[in-house]
CSV table of C-alpha atoms in Angstrom, one decimal:
chain,number,residue,atom,x,y,z
A,16,MET,CA,47.3,-79.3,-106.1
A,17,ASN,CA,46.5,-79.7,-102.4
A,18,ALA,CA,43.8,-77.6,-103.6
A,19,LEU,CA,42.7,-79.8,-106.4
A,20,ARG,CA,42.5,-83.0,-104.2
A,21,ALA,CA,40.7,-81.3,-101.5
A,22,GLU,CA,38.2,-80.8,-104.4
A,23,ASN,CA,38.7,-84.1,-106.0
A,24,ASP,CA,37.5,-85.5,-102.6
A,25,ARG,CA,34.7,-83.2,-102.8
A,26,LEU,CA,33.1,-84.6,-106.0
A,27,GLN,CA,33.5,-88.3,-105.0
A,28,GLN,CA,30.2,-90.0,-103.1
A,29,GLN,CA,30.2,-92.9,-101.1
A,30,VAL,CA,27.2,-94.9,-102.7
A,31,LEU,CA,26.1,-97.0,-100.0
A,32,THR,CA,24.0,-100.1,-102.0
A,33,ARG,CA,21.4,-102.4,-100.7
A,34,SER,CA,21.3,-105.9,-102.9
A,35,SER,CA,17.4,-107.9,-102.2
A,36,CYS,CA,17.0,-110.9,-103.4
A,37,SER,CA,14.2,-113.0,-105.8
A,38,ASP,CA,14.0,-115.7,-107.3
A,39,MET,CA,17.6,-117.1,-108.1
A,40,SER,CA,19.9,-115.2,-106.2
A,41,THR,CA,23.3,-116.0,-104.2
A,42,SER,CA,23.3,-115.9,-100.9
A,43,SER,CA,27.3,-115.3,-98.2
A,44,GLN,CA,28.1,-115.3,-94.9
A,45,HIS,CA,30.4,-112.4,-95.3
A,46,PHE,CA,29.3,-109.5,-93.5
A,47,SER,CA,30.1,-106.2,-95.9
A,48,ALA,CA,32.2,-103.6,-95.0
A,49,TRP,CA,29.5,-101.2,-92.9
A,50,GLY,CA,28.5,-104.2,-90.9
A,51,GLY,CA,25.7,-105.5,-92.6
A,52,LYS,CA,24.9,-109.0,-92.5
A,53,ALA,CA,25.1,-111.5,-95.3
A,54,GLN,CA,23.9,-110.2,-98.8
A,55,GLN,CA,22.2,-111.5,-101.3
A,56,ILE,CA,22.3,-111.1,-105.0
A,57,ILE,CA,19.5,-111.2,-107.7
A,58,ILE,CA,21.3,-113.0,-110.8
A,59,GLY,CA,18.6,-114.5,-113.1
A,60,ALA,CA,14.6,-116.4,-113.1
A,61,LEU,CA,14.2,-120.0,-114.1
A,62,SER,CA,11.1,-121.5,-114.3
A,63,VAL,CA,10.6,-125.2,-112.1
A,64,SER,CA,6.7,-127.8,-113.3
A,65,GLY,CA,5.9,-130.8,-111.9
A,66,LYS,CA,8.3,-132.8,-114.3
A,67,THR,CA,11.6,-131.3,-113.4
A,68,LYS,CA,14.0,-133.7,-111.5
A,69,TRP,CA,17.4,-133.2,-109.4
A,70,ASP,CA,19.7,-133.8,-112.1
A,71,MET,CA,17.8,-131.1,-114.3
A,72,LEU,CA,17.8,-128.2,-111.7
A,73,ASP,CA,21.2,-128.8,-110.1
A,74,ASN,CA,22.7,-128.1,-114.7
A,75,VAL,CA,20.4,-124.7,-114.9
A,76,VAL,CA,21.0,-123.6,-111.6
A,77,HIS,CA,25.2,-124.1,-112.5
A,78,ARG,CA,25.1,-123.2,-116.3
A,79,LEU,CA,22.6,-119.6,-114.9
A,80,PHE,CA,25.7,-118.7,-112.8
A,81,LYS,CA,28.0,-119.0,-115.2
A,82,GLU,CA,25.9,-116.7,-117.4
A,83,TYR,CA,26.0,-114.2,-114.3
A,84,LEU,CA,29.3,-113.8,-114.7
A,85,LEU,CA,29.7,-114.2,-118.6
A,86,ARG,CA,27.2,-110.5,-118.5
A,87,ILE,CA,28.8,-108.9,-115.7
A,88,ASP,CA,32.2,-109.7,-116.5
A,89,PRO,CA,33.3,-110.8,-120.1
A,90,VAL,CA,36.5,-110.7,-119.3
A,91,SER,CA,37.9,-113.1,-116.6
A,92,ASN,CA,34.0,-113.7,-115.2
A,93,LEU,CA,35.7,-112.2,-112.1
A,94,GLY,CA,38.0,-115.0,-112.1
A,95,LEU,CA,34.9,-117.3,-110.3
A,96,THR,CA,33.8,-121.0,-112.1
A,97,SER,CA,30.6,-122.7,-111.1
A,98,ASP,CA,32.7,-125.1,-109.2
A,99,SER,CA,32.7,-121.5,-106.2
A,100,ILE,CA,29.2,-123.0,-105.8
A,101,ARG,CA,28.9,-124.7,-102.1
A,102,ASN,CA,25.2,-125.6,-102.6
A,103,TYR,CA,22.1,-124.2,-103.1
A,104,THR,CA,19.1,-123.9,-101.1
A,105,ILE,CA,15.2,-124.4,-102.2
A,106,GLY,CA,12.9,-124.9,-98.7
A,107,GLU,CA,14.2,-126.4,-96.2
A,108,ILE,CA,16.2,-128.5,-98.8
A,109,ILE,CA,19.9,-128.0,-99.1
A,110,ARG,CA,21.1,-129.1,-102.4
A,111,SER,CA,25.2,-130.2,-103.2
A,112,LYS,CA,27.1,-132.6,-105.5
A,113,GLU,CA,27.1,-134.9,-102.0
A,114,SER,CA,24.1,-134.9,-101.2
A,115,GLU,CA,21.5,-137.6,-101.4
A,116,LEU,CA,17.7,-137.2,-103.8
A,117,PRO,CA,14.9,-135.5,-101.3
A,118,GLU,CA,12.0,-136.9,-101.3
A,119,LEU,CA,9.5,-134.8,-103.5
A,120,LEU,CA,10.7,-133.0,-107.0
A,121,PRO,CA,12.2,-129.8,-106.4
A,122,CYS,CA,8.3,-128.5,-107.6
A,123,GLY,CA,7.4,-130.3,-103.8
A,124,TYR,CA,10.0,-127.1,-101.9
A,125,LEU,CA,7.8,-124.2,-103.4
A,126,VAL,CA,5.1,-124.0,-101.8
A,127,GLY,CA,3.9,-120.7,-100.4
A,128,ASP,CA,5.7,-117.7,-100.8
A,129,ASN,CA,9.2,-119.4,-100.4
A,130,ASN,CA,9.9,-118.9,-104.5
A,131,SER,CA,13.5,-118.5,-104.4
A,132,ILE,CA,16.7,-120.3,-104.6
A,133,ALA,CA,19.3,-119.5,-102.8
A,134,ILE,CA,23.5,-120.2,-104.2
A,135,ASN,CA,25.7,-120.8,-101.6
A,136,LEU,CA,29.8,-120.0,-102.3
A,137,LYS,CA,32.4,-121.1,-101.0
A,138,ASP,CA,34.2,-118.7,-98.2
A,139,ILE,CA,36.4,-118.7,-95.1
A,140,LYS,CA,34.8,-122.3,-94.7
A,141,GLU,CA,37.0,-124.1,-97.9
A,142,ASN,CA,39.6,-121.4,-97.4
A,143,SER,CA,38.3,-119.8,-100.4
A,144,SER,CA,37.4,-116.4,-101.4
A,145,ASP,CA,34.8,-116.5,-103.7
A,146,THR,CA,32.7,-115.3,-101.4
A,147,PHE,CA,34.6,-111.9,-100.8
A,148,ALA,CA,35.9,-112.0,-104.9
A,149,PHE,CA,31.6,-112.3,-106.0
A,150,GLU,CA,30.3,-109.7,-103.1
A,151,SER,CA,33.2,-107.3,-103.8
A,152,LEU,CA,33.1,-107.4,-107.9
A,153,ILE,CA,36.9,-107.5,-106.9
A,154,PRO,CA,38.7,-110.3,-109.8
A,155,LYS,CA,39.8,-113.3,-107.8
A,156,ALA,CA,43.4,-113.4,-108.4
A,157,VAL,CA,43.3,-109.5,-107.9
A,158,LEU,CA,42.6,-110.1,-104.5
A,159,GLN,CA,44.0,-113.1,-103.4
A,160,ARG,CA,47.5,-111.5,-104.4
A,161,TYR,CA,46.7,-108.6,-101.6
A,162,ILE,CA,45.2,-111.8,-99.5
A,163,ASN,CA,48.6,-113.0,-99.7
A,164,LEU,CA,50.6,-110.1,-99.1
A,165,LEU,CA,49.0,-108.9,-96.1
A,166,ALA,CA,49.0,-112.5,-95.1
A,167,GLU,CA,52.9,-112.0,-95.5
A,168,GLN,CA,53.4,-108.8,-94.1
A,169,LYS,CA,50.7,-108.2,-91.4
A,170,ARG,CA,51.6,-104.1,-92.8
A,171,VAL,CA,50.0,-102.4,-96.6
A,172,ILE,CA,49.3,-99.2,-97.5
A,173,MET,CA,46.3,-98.6,-100.1
A,174,CYS,CA,47.4,-95.7,-102.2
A,175,GLY,CA,45.5,-93.8,-104.8
A,176,PRO,CA,43.1,-91.2,-106.1
A,177,SER,CA,40.0,-90.0,-104.3
A,178,GLY,CA,37.3,-92.2,-104.9
A,179,THR,CA,38.7,-95.7,-106.3
A,180,GLY,CA,37.9,-97.6,-103.5
A,181,LYS,CA,40.3,-97.8,-101.2
A,182,THR,CA,38.7,-97.5,-97.7
A,183,PHE,CA,35.7,-100.4,-99.3
A,184,LEU,CA,38.4,-102.6,-99.4
A,185,ALA,CA,40.4,-101.8,-97.3
A,186,GLN,CA,37.4,-102.4,-94.9
A,187,LYS,CA,36.6,-105.7,-96.7
A,188,LEU,CA,40.5,-106.9,-96.2
A,189,ALA,CA,40.7,-106.4,-92.5
A,190,GLU,CA,37.5,-108.1,-92.3
A,191,PHE,CA,38.0,-111.3,-94.6
A,192,MET,CA,41.8,-111.4,-92.3
A,193,VAL,CA,39.7,-111.4,-89.0
A,194,GLN,CA,37.2,-113.9,-90.1
A,195,ARG,CA,40.4,-116.6,-91.6
A,196,SER,CA,41.9,-116.1,-88.1
A,197,GLY,CA,38.4,-117.9,-86.9
A,198,GLU,CA,36.8,-114.6,-85.2
A,199,GLU,CA,33.5,-113.2,-85.5
A,200,VAL,CA,34.4,-108.9,-87.0
A,201,THR,CA,33.0,-107.0,-84.1
A,202,ASP,CA,33.9,-103.1,-83.1
A,203,SER,CA,36.7,-105.1,-80.6
A,204,THR,CA,38.1,-107.1,-83.7
A,205,VAL,CA,38.6,-104.2,-86.6
A,206,VAL,CA,39.5,-100.4,-85.6
A,207,VAL,CA,38.5,-98.0,-87.9
A,208,PHE,CA,40.4,-94.9,-87.4
A,209,ASN,CA,40.2,-92.0,-89.7
A,210,VAL,CA,42.7,-89.9,-89.9
A,211,ASP,CA,42.9,-85.6,-89.5
A,212,HIS,CA,45.1,-83.0,-88.9
A,213,LYS,CA,43.8,-82.8,-85.5
A,214,SER,CA,43.4,-86.5,-85.2
A,215,CYS,CA,47.6,-86.9,-86.0
A,216,LYS,CA,49.2,-87.0,-82.4
A,217,GLU,CA,45.8,-89.8,-81.0
A,218,LEU,CA,47.0,-92.1,-83.3
A,219,ARG,CA,50.4,-92.5,-82.6
A,220,GLN,CA,49.1,-92.4,-79.2
A,221,TYR,CA,46.5,-95.2,-79.8
A,222,LEU,CA,49.2,-97.0,-81.9
A,223,CYS,CA,52.1,-96.7,-78.8
A,224,ASN,CA,49.1,-98.0,-76.2
A,225,MET,CA,48.6,-100.9,-79.0
A,226,ALA,CA,52.2,-102.0,-79.5
A,227,ASP,CA,52.8,-102.4,-75.1
A,228,GLN,CA,49.5,-104.8,-75.1
A,229,CYS,CA,50.7,-107.0,-77.8
A,230,GLU,CA,54.4,-107.4,-76.0
A,231,SER,CA,52.8,-107.3,-72.7
A,232,GLY,CA,49.6,-109.9,-73.3
A,233,LYS,CA,47.8,-107.7,-70.8
A,234,MET,CA,44.9,-106.9,-73.0
A,235,GLN,CA,43.1,-108.3,-75.5
A,236,ALA,CA,44.4,-106.7,-79.1
A,237,PRO,CA,42.1,-105.9,-82.4
A,238,LEU,CA,43.1,-108.2,-84.8
A,239,ALA,CA,42.8,-105.5,-87.4
A,240,ILE,CA,43.6,-102.3,-88.1
A,241,VAL,CA,42.5,-99.4,-91.1
A,242,LEU,CA,44.0,-96.5,-90.8
A,243,ASP,CA,42.0,-94.4,-93.2
A,244,ASN,CA,43.2,-91.5,-95.1
A,245,LEU,CA,46.8,-91.3,-93.9
A,246,HIS,CA,47.6,-88.8,-96.0
A,247,ASN,CA,46.3,-86.5,-93.6
A,248,VAL,CA,48.9,-87.2,-91.6
A,249,GLY,CA,52.7,-85.3,-91.4
A,250,SER,CA,55.3,-87.8,-90.9
A,251,LEU,CA,54.2,-91.0,-91.2
A,252,GLY,CA,56.9,-92.4,-89.9
A,253,GLU,CA,57.1,-90.2,-86.6
A,254,VAL,CA,53.3,-90.9,-86.1
A,255,PHE,CA,54.4,-95.0,-86.7
A,256,ASN,CA,57.9,-95.3,-84.5
A,257,GLY,CA,55.4,-95.9,-81.9
A,258,PHE,CA,54.1,-99.1,-83.2
A,259,LEU,CA,56.8,-99.8,-85.6
A,260,GLY,CA,59.4,-102.0,-83.1
A,261,CYS,CA,55.9,-104.2,-82.4
A,262,ARG,CA,57.6,-107.6,-82.9
A,263,SER,CA,55.0,-110.0,-81.4
A,264,VAL,CA,53.1,-112.4,-83.2
A,265,LYS,CA,49.6,-111.3,-82.1
A,266,SER,CA,50.4,-107.6,-83.6
A,267,PRO,CA,47.3,-106.5,-85.6
A,268,TYR,CA,47.0,-106.3,-89.2
A,269,ILE,CA,47.5,-102.9,-90.2
A,270,ILE,CA,45.6,-101.4,-93.0
A,271,GLY,CA,45.8,-97.5,-94.1
A,272,THR,CA,44.6,-95.7,-97.0
A,273,MET,CA,45.9,-92.0,-99.4
A,274,ASN,CA,46.0,-90.3,-101.6
A,275,GLN,CA,49.0,-89.8,-102.4
A,276,ALA,CA,52.8,-91.6,-101.8
A,277,ASN,CA,55.5,-90.1,-100.0
A,278,CYS,CA,58.9,-90.0,-99.2
A,279,SER,CA,58.0,-90.8,-95.7
A,280,SER,CA,56.3,-93.6,-97.6
A,281,THR,CA,59.0,-95.2,-99.4
A,282,ASN,CA,60.9,-95.0,-95.8
A,283,LEU,CA,58.4,-97.2,-94.5
A,284,GLN,CA,58.5,-99.5,-97.3
A,285,LEU,CA,62.3,-99.9,-97.3
A,286,HIS,CA,62.7,-100.2,-93.2
A,287,HIS,CA,59.7,-101.0,-91.9
A,288,ASN,CA,58.2,-103.8,-93.9
A,289,PHE,CA,55.2,-101.9,-95.1
A,290,ARG,CA,53.6,-103.1,-98.3
A,291,TRP,CA,52.1,-100.8,-100.6
A,292,ILE,CA,49.5,-101.4,-103.0
A,293,LEU,CA,48.6,-98.9,-105.7
A,294,CYS,CA,44.8,-98.3,-107.0
A,295,ALA,CA,44.4,-96.8,-109.7
A,296,ASN,CA,41.9,-95.4,-112.6
A,297,HIS,CA,44.1,-97.4,-115.2
A,298,MET,CA,44.0,-100.9,-113.4
A,299,GLU,CA,42.6,-103.5,-111.7
A,300,PRO,CA,40.6,-103.8,-110.0
A,301,VAL,CA,39.9,-100.4,-110.1
A,302,LYS,CA,40.0,-100.2,-113.9
A,303,GLY,CA,36.7,-102.5,-114.4
A,304,PHE,CA,35.1,-101.6,-111.0
A,305,LEU,CA,32.5,-98.9,-112.7
A,306,GLY,CA,31.3,-101.0,-115.7
A,307,ARG,CA,30.9,-104.8,-113.1
A,308,TYR,CA,29.5,-102.9,-110.8
A,309,LEU,CA,26.7,-100.8,-113.4
A,310,ARG,CA,25.7,-104.4,-115.1
A,311,ARG,CA,25.6,-105.5,-112.1
A,312,LYS,CA,22.4,-103.4,-111.8
A,313,LEU,CA,21.4,-103.9,-115.3
A,314,VAL,CA,20.6,-107.3,-115.0
A,315,GLU,CA,18.6,-106.4,-111.4
A,316,SER,CA,16.7,-104.5,-112.9
A,317,GLU,CA,16.4,-106.3,-115.7
A,318,ILE,CA,15.1,-109.4,-113.6
A,319,LYS,CA,12.6,-106.9,-111.5
A,320,GLY,CA,11.2,-106.3,-115.0
A,321,SER,CA,10.9,-109.4,-116.6
A,322,ALA,CA,12.5,-108.1,-120.3
A,323,ARG,CA,15.6,-107.4,-121.6
A,324,ASN,CA,16.4,-103.1,-122.3
A,325,PRO,CA,18.9,-103.1,-124.9
A,326,GLU,CA,18.5,-98.9,-124.7
A,327,LEU,CA,19.3,-99.2,-120.7
A,328,THR,CA,22.5,-101.4,-121.7
A,329,LYS,CA,23.2,-99.3,-124.7
A,330,VAL,CA,23.5,-96.2,-121.1
A,331,VAL,CA,25.3,-99.2,-119.0
A,332,GLU,CA,28.1,-100.1,-121.1
A,333,TRP,CA,29.1,-95.6,-122.5
A,334,MET,CA,29.1,-95.1,-118.5
A,335,PRO,CA,32.4,-96.5,-118.1
A,336,LYS,CA,34.0,-95.1,-121.6
A,337,ALA,CA,32.8,-92.0,-121.1
A,338,TRP,CA,35.0,-92.5,-117.3
A,339,GLN,CA,37.4,-93.1,-119.4
A,340,HIS,CA,38.0,-90.7,-121.5
A,341,LEU,CA,36.9,-88.3,-119.4
A,342,ASN,CA,39.9,-89.3,-117.3
A,343,LYS,CA,42.2,-89.2,-120.5
A,344,PHE,CA,41.4,-85.5,-121.0
A,345,LEU,CA,42.1,-85.4,-117.3
A,346,GLU,CA,46.1,-86.9,-118.5
A,347,THR,CA,46.5,-85.1,-121.3
A,348,HIS,CA,46.6,-81.6,-119.5
A,349,SER,CA,47.1,-82.3,-116.4
A,350,SER,CA,48.3,-85.7,-114.6
A,351,SER,CA,46.7,-88.5,-113.0
A,352,ASP,CA,46.5,-87.9,-109.7
A,353,VAL,CA,43.7,-85.9,-110.9
A,354,THR,CA,42.0,-88.5,-112.4
A,355,ILE,CA,38.1,-89.3,-111.4
A,356,GLY,CA,37.8,-92.5,-109.5
A,357,PRO,CA,34.8,-94.3,-110.7
A,358,ARG,CA,32.3,-93.5,-107.2
A,359,LEU,CA,31.5,-90.4,-109.1
A,360,PHE,CA,29.2,-92.9,-111.8
A,361,LEU,CA,28.3,-95.6,-109.3
A,362,SER,CA,24.4,-93.7,-108.4
A,363,CYS,CA,23.3,-93.6,-112.4
A,364,PRO,CA,19.6,-94.9,-111.8
A,365,THR,CA,18.6,-98.0,-113.7
A,366,ASP,CA,16.5,-96.3,-116.1
A,367,VAL,CA,16.9,-94.8,-119.2
A,368,SER,CA,14.8,-90.8,-118.7
A,369,GLY,CA,16.0,-90.3,-115.2
A,370,SER,CA,20.0,-91.9,-116.2
A,371,GLN,CA,20.2,-89.3,-118.8
A,372,VAL,CA,19.0,-86.9,-116.2
A,373,TRP,CA,21.0,-87.8,-113.6
A,374,PHE,CA,24.2,-87.0,-116.3
A,375,THR,CA,23.2,-84.3,-117.2
A,376,ASP,CA,23.4,-82.7,-114.1
A,377,LEU,CA,25.9,-84.6,-113.3
A,378,TRP,CA,27.7,-83.3,-116.4
A,379,ASN,CA,26.6,-79.8,-115.8
A,380,TYR,CA,27.2,-79.6,-112.5
A,381,SER,CA,29.8,-81.4,-111.0
A,382,ILE,CA,32.1,-82.6,-113.9
A,383,VAL,CA,32.8,-79.8,-115.9
A,384,PRO,CA,33.6,-77.2,-112.5
A,385,TYR,CA,36.1,-79.8,-111.8
A,386,LEU,CA,37.3,-80.0,-114.9
A,387,LEU,CA,37.9,-76.8,-116.1
A,388,GLU,CA,39.4,-76.2,-112.5
A,389,ALA,CA,42.2,-79.0,-112.8
A,390,VAL,CA,43.3,-78.1,-116.3
A,391,ARG,CA,43.4,-74.4,-115.0
A,392,GLU,CA,45.7,-76.0,-112.4
A,393,GLY,CA,47.7,-77.6,-114.6
A,394,LEU,CA,48.2,-75.2,-117.1
A,395,GLN,CA,49.6,-73.6,-114.2
A,396,THR,CA,51.9,-76.4,-113.0
A,397,TYR,CA,53.0,-77.8,-116.1
A,398,GLY,CA,52.8,-75.9,-119.0
A,399,ARG,CA,50.6,-76.3,-122.0
A,400,LYS,CA,51.2,-80.5,-122.8
A,401,ALA,CA,49.3,-81.0,-125.6
A,402,SER,CA,49.1,-79.2,-128.8
A,403,THR,CA,46.0,-78.6,-129.5
A,404,TRP,CA,42.4,-78.1,-127.6
A,405,ASP,CA,40.1,-81.2,-127.3
A,406,ASP,CA,36.4,-80.4,-126.1
A,407,PRO,CA,35.1,-83.9,-124.0
A,408,ALA,CA,31.9,-82.1,-124.6
A,409,LEU,CA,32.0,-83.3,-128.1
A,410,TRP,CA,33.1,-86.6,-127.7
A,411,VAL,CA,30.4,-87.2,-125.2
A,412,ILE,CA,27.6,-85.2,-128.1
A,413,GLU,CA,29.0,-87.7,-130.1
A,414,ASN,CA,28.8,-90.5,-128.9
A,415,TYR,CA,25.2,-90.6,-126.7
A,416,PRO,CA,23.8,-93.3,-125.6
A,417,TRP,CA,20.1,-91.9,-125.3
A,418,THR,CA,18.0,-91.4,-128.3
A,419,THR,CA,17.0,-87.7,-128.5
A,420,PRO,CA,16.8,-84.7,-130.8
A,421,THR,CA,20.0,-83.1,-131.4
A,422,SER,CA,18.7,-79.8,-130.1
A,423,ASP,CA,18.4,-81.3,-126.3
A,424,LEU,CA,22.3,-81.9,-126.5
A,425,SER,CA,22.5,-78.0,-126.3
A,426,SER,CA,21.8,-78.7,-122.8
A,427,LEU,CA,25.2,-79.7,-121.5
A,428,ILE,CA,28.3,-76.8,-121.6
A,429,ARG,CA,31.1,-77.4,-123.7
A,430,LEU,CA,34.8,-76.5,-121.8
A,431,ARG,CA,36.2,-73.9,-124.5
A,432,ALA,CA,39.8,-73.8,-124.6
A,433,GLU,CA,39.3,-69.7,-123.7
A,434,ASP,CA,37.8,-71.0,-120.0
A,435,VAL,CA,40.8,-72.2,-119.5
A,436,GLY,CA,43.5,-69.5,-121.1
A,437,PHE,CA,44.7,-72.4,-123.0
A,438,ASP,CA,46.2,-70.0,-125.7
A,439,GLY,CA,47.5,-68.3,-123.5
A,440,TYR,CA,51.0,-71.1,-122.3
A,441,ALA,CA,53.7,-72.1,-124.9
A,442,LEU,CA,53.3,-75.6,-125.7
A,443,GLY,CA,56.3,-77.6,-123.0
A,444,PRO,CA,57.7,-76.2,-120.1
A,445,GLN,CA,60.7,-74.8,-121.8
A,446,ALA,CA,58.5,-71.4,-121.8
A,447,GLY,CA,58.6,-70.4,-118.4
A,448,THR,CA,54.7,-70.9,-117.3
A,449,LYS,CA,55.4,-74.1,-116.2
A,450,LYS,CA,55.4,-74.1,-112.5
A,451,GLU,CA,57.6,-76.3,-109.8
A,452,VAL,CA,55.6,-79.5,-109.0
A,453,THR,CA,54.2,-79.7,-105.4
A,454,GLY,CA,52.5,-82.3,-104.0
A,455,SER,CA,53.1,-86.5,-104.6
A,456,GLN,CA,53.4,-85.5,-108.1
A,457,SER,CA,56.9,-84.3,-106.9
A,458,ASP,CA,57.5,-86.8,-104.0
A,459,VAL,CA,56.9,-89.0,-106.8
A,460,GLU,CA,58.6,-87.7,-109.8
A,461,GLY,CA,61.5,-86.1,-107.5
A,462,ASP,CA,62.5,-89.5,-105.8
A,463,PRO,CA,63.3,-91.8,-108.4
A,464,LEU,CA,62.8,-95.2,-105.6
A,465,MET,CA,59.4,-94.4,-105.4
A,466,ASN,CA,58.8,-94.2,-109.7
A,467,MET,CA,60.9,-97.5,-109.4
A,468,LEU,CA,58.1,-98.9,-107.3
A,469,MET,CA,55.0,-97.5,-108.8
A,470,ARG,CA,56.2,-99.5,-112.5
A,471,LEU,CA,56.7,-102.7,-110.6
A,472,GLN,CA,53.5,-101.9,-109.0
A,473,GLU,CA,51.9,-101.3,-112.5
A,474,ALA,CA,53.9,-104.6,-114.2
A,475,ALA,CA,53.0,-107.0,-111.3
A,476,ASN,CA,49.6,-106.0,-111.7
A,477,TYR,CA,49.5,-106.7,-114.9
A,478,SER,CA,47.7,-109.5,-116.4
A,479,PRO,CA,45.7,-110.7,-119.6
A,480,GLN,CA,43.2,-111.1,-117.2
A,481,SER,CA,43.3,-108.4,-115.9
A,482,CYS,CA,41.7,-105.9,-118.6
A,483,ASP,CA,38.2,-105.2,-118.9
A,484,SER,CA,35.8,-105.2,-121.3
A,485,ASP,CA,35.5,-101.8,-121.8
A,486,SER,CA,39.0,-101.1,-122.4
A,487,ASN,CA,38.7,-101.8,-126.3
A,488,SER,CA,37.1,-99.6,-127.2
A,489,VAL,CA,39.5,-96.7,-125.2
A,490,SER,CA,43.0,-95.7,-125.6
A,491,SER,CA,42.7,-95.6,-121.7
A,492,GLY,CA,41.9,-97.8,-118.4
A,493,VAL,CA,39.0,-97.8,-116.2
A,494,ASN,CA,38.8,-99.2,-112.5
A,495,GLY,CA,40.6,-99.3,-108.9
A,496,HIS,CA,40.6,-97.6,-105.8
A,497,ASP,CA,38.0,-95.7,-102.1
A,498,ASP,CA,36.9,-92.4,-101.5
A,499,LEU,CA,34.0,-89.4,-101.9
A,500,LEU,CA,30.5,-85.9,-103.6
A,501,ASP,CA,29.2,-83.0,-101.7
A,502,SER,CA,25.6,-82.3,-100.3
A,503,SER,CA,24.6,-79.7,-102.5
A,504,ILE,CA,25.4,-81.6,-106.0
A,505,GLU,CA,24.6,-85.1,-104.1
A,506,SER,CA,20.6,-83.1,-104.3
A,507,THR,CA,20.6,-82.8,-107.9
A,508,LEU,CA,21.5,-86.6,-109.0
């Protein structure tokens, strides 16, 4: 199982996006997770004539923002409304509800190369997480729950499969908490520690020194520490031992990420006030993220092309369903521990022909090899869980979103039962083919307390608005979490 998790890590690719501005964009003063400046995201285009008055423009701007939210997240609109707008900028004018009417009509401030209107959303200044939700595409209610938990406990660990956005969310939360404290995000206020097997001793020593600094007050400690990949640590209790006794009010926020829960994390929860956040593919914020992300790319592409693209829309709406179907297949023949995170699909091109070539290469050279390996190990570990074999390639072919001759579909590799020796295993664990469960699955299933905590976490995160519209089409869920694609595979995309 550990080897399969490593393969899942390899399968994921970290996708960094760069936003650009156009006729109508939203702008925020929130730093990106990688230290960038304020993001500008295209949301639409409008026409301003010589007869357009300010009250008319106010209404159009607010309506355009609401329409954008509805298109990106048809279910919950990210929990945002037109009240999330602090003001908008046109030329040198900053327009808000309280501002007086400028001397000129709006067209008088759109001259030369200045042909854009920037919407500024509420943020830390208003003690609001609206900007955070809009930038991250994570529903505001989910973010607010995480923010409150971190503010109260100061110590959280985010747990889930690779590619669900744990690292991204951990860094964004750390930056938000620093800004909420009135400080700027710098290398000294937010420290990111990437944990591997060789750095455990360094991490333990670093945390011990940090505890001493907090207690003595001799040195300014960072406000937030992100500990990425804590699953590489043998014993969390041993690593945190020197830091856990720190009771100073100046102790930093600790945000950890790991690919699986274990008994060690349970001990941290019970005795050291750590709180655990589950990032799973079947629940928010991971569940609907892929759909929201691809719709944002689609809108930007359509605005640049000045036309709607029904064919590309069909592809964008199909991609999350395909992802859900693949994860349902993995859960059927193995377990949720080996499901694929949404990150693998984020690089889908925004042109119809390019997206078809991209998906074919992704399917043949990345997805199929991983599915075969995951199912083989699932059969060895759990035995045969399904009575019949259902090739996921058949679902892909039946629901194929691209208009193409049937002969072209022959390029997609099929997954046959004989490729994994499916018929060689008797149905159910009683056949004696089921091996002893190892890794995180045994930790969770063998630890009743952890199992209960996981179910409570899922129940706490469920709400009618947390379901993405994509879930209506597939019985399995979508969205949640963080991690990474191999360079050899990347060259094929």
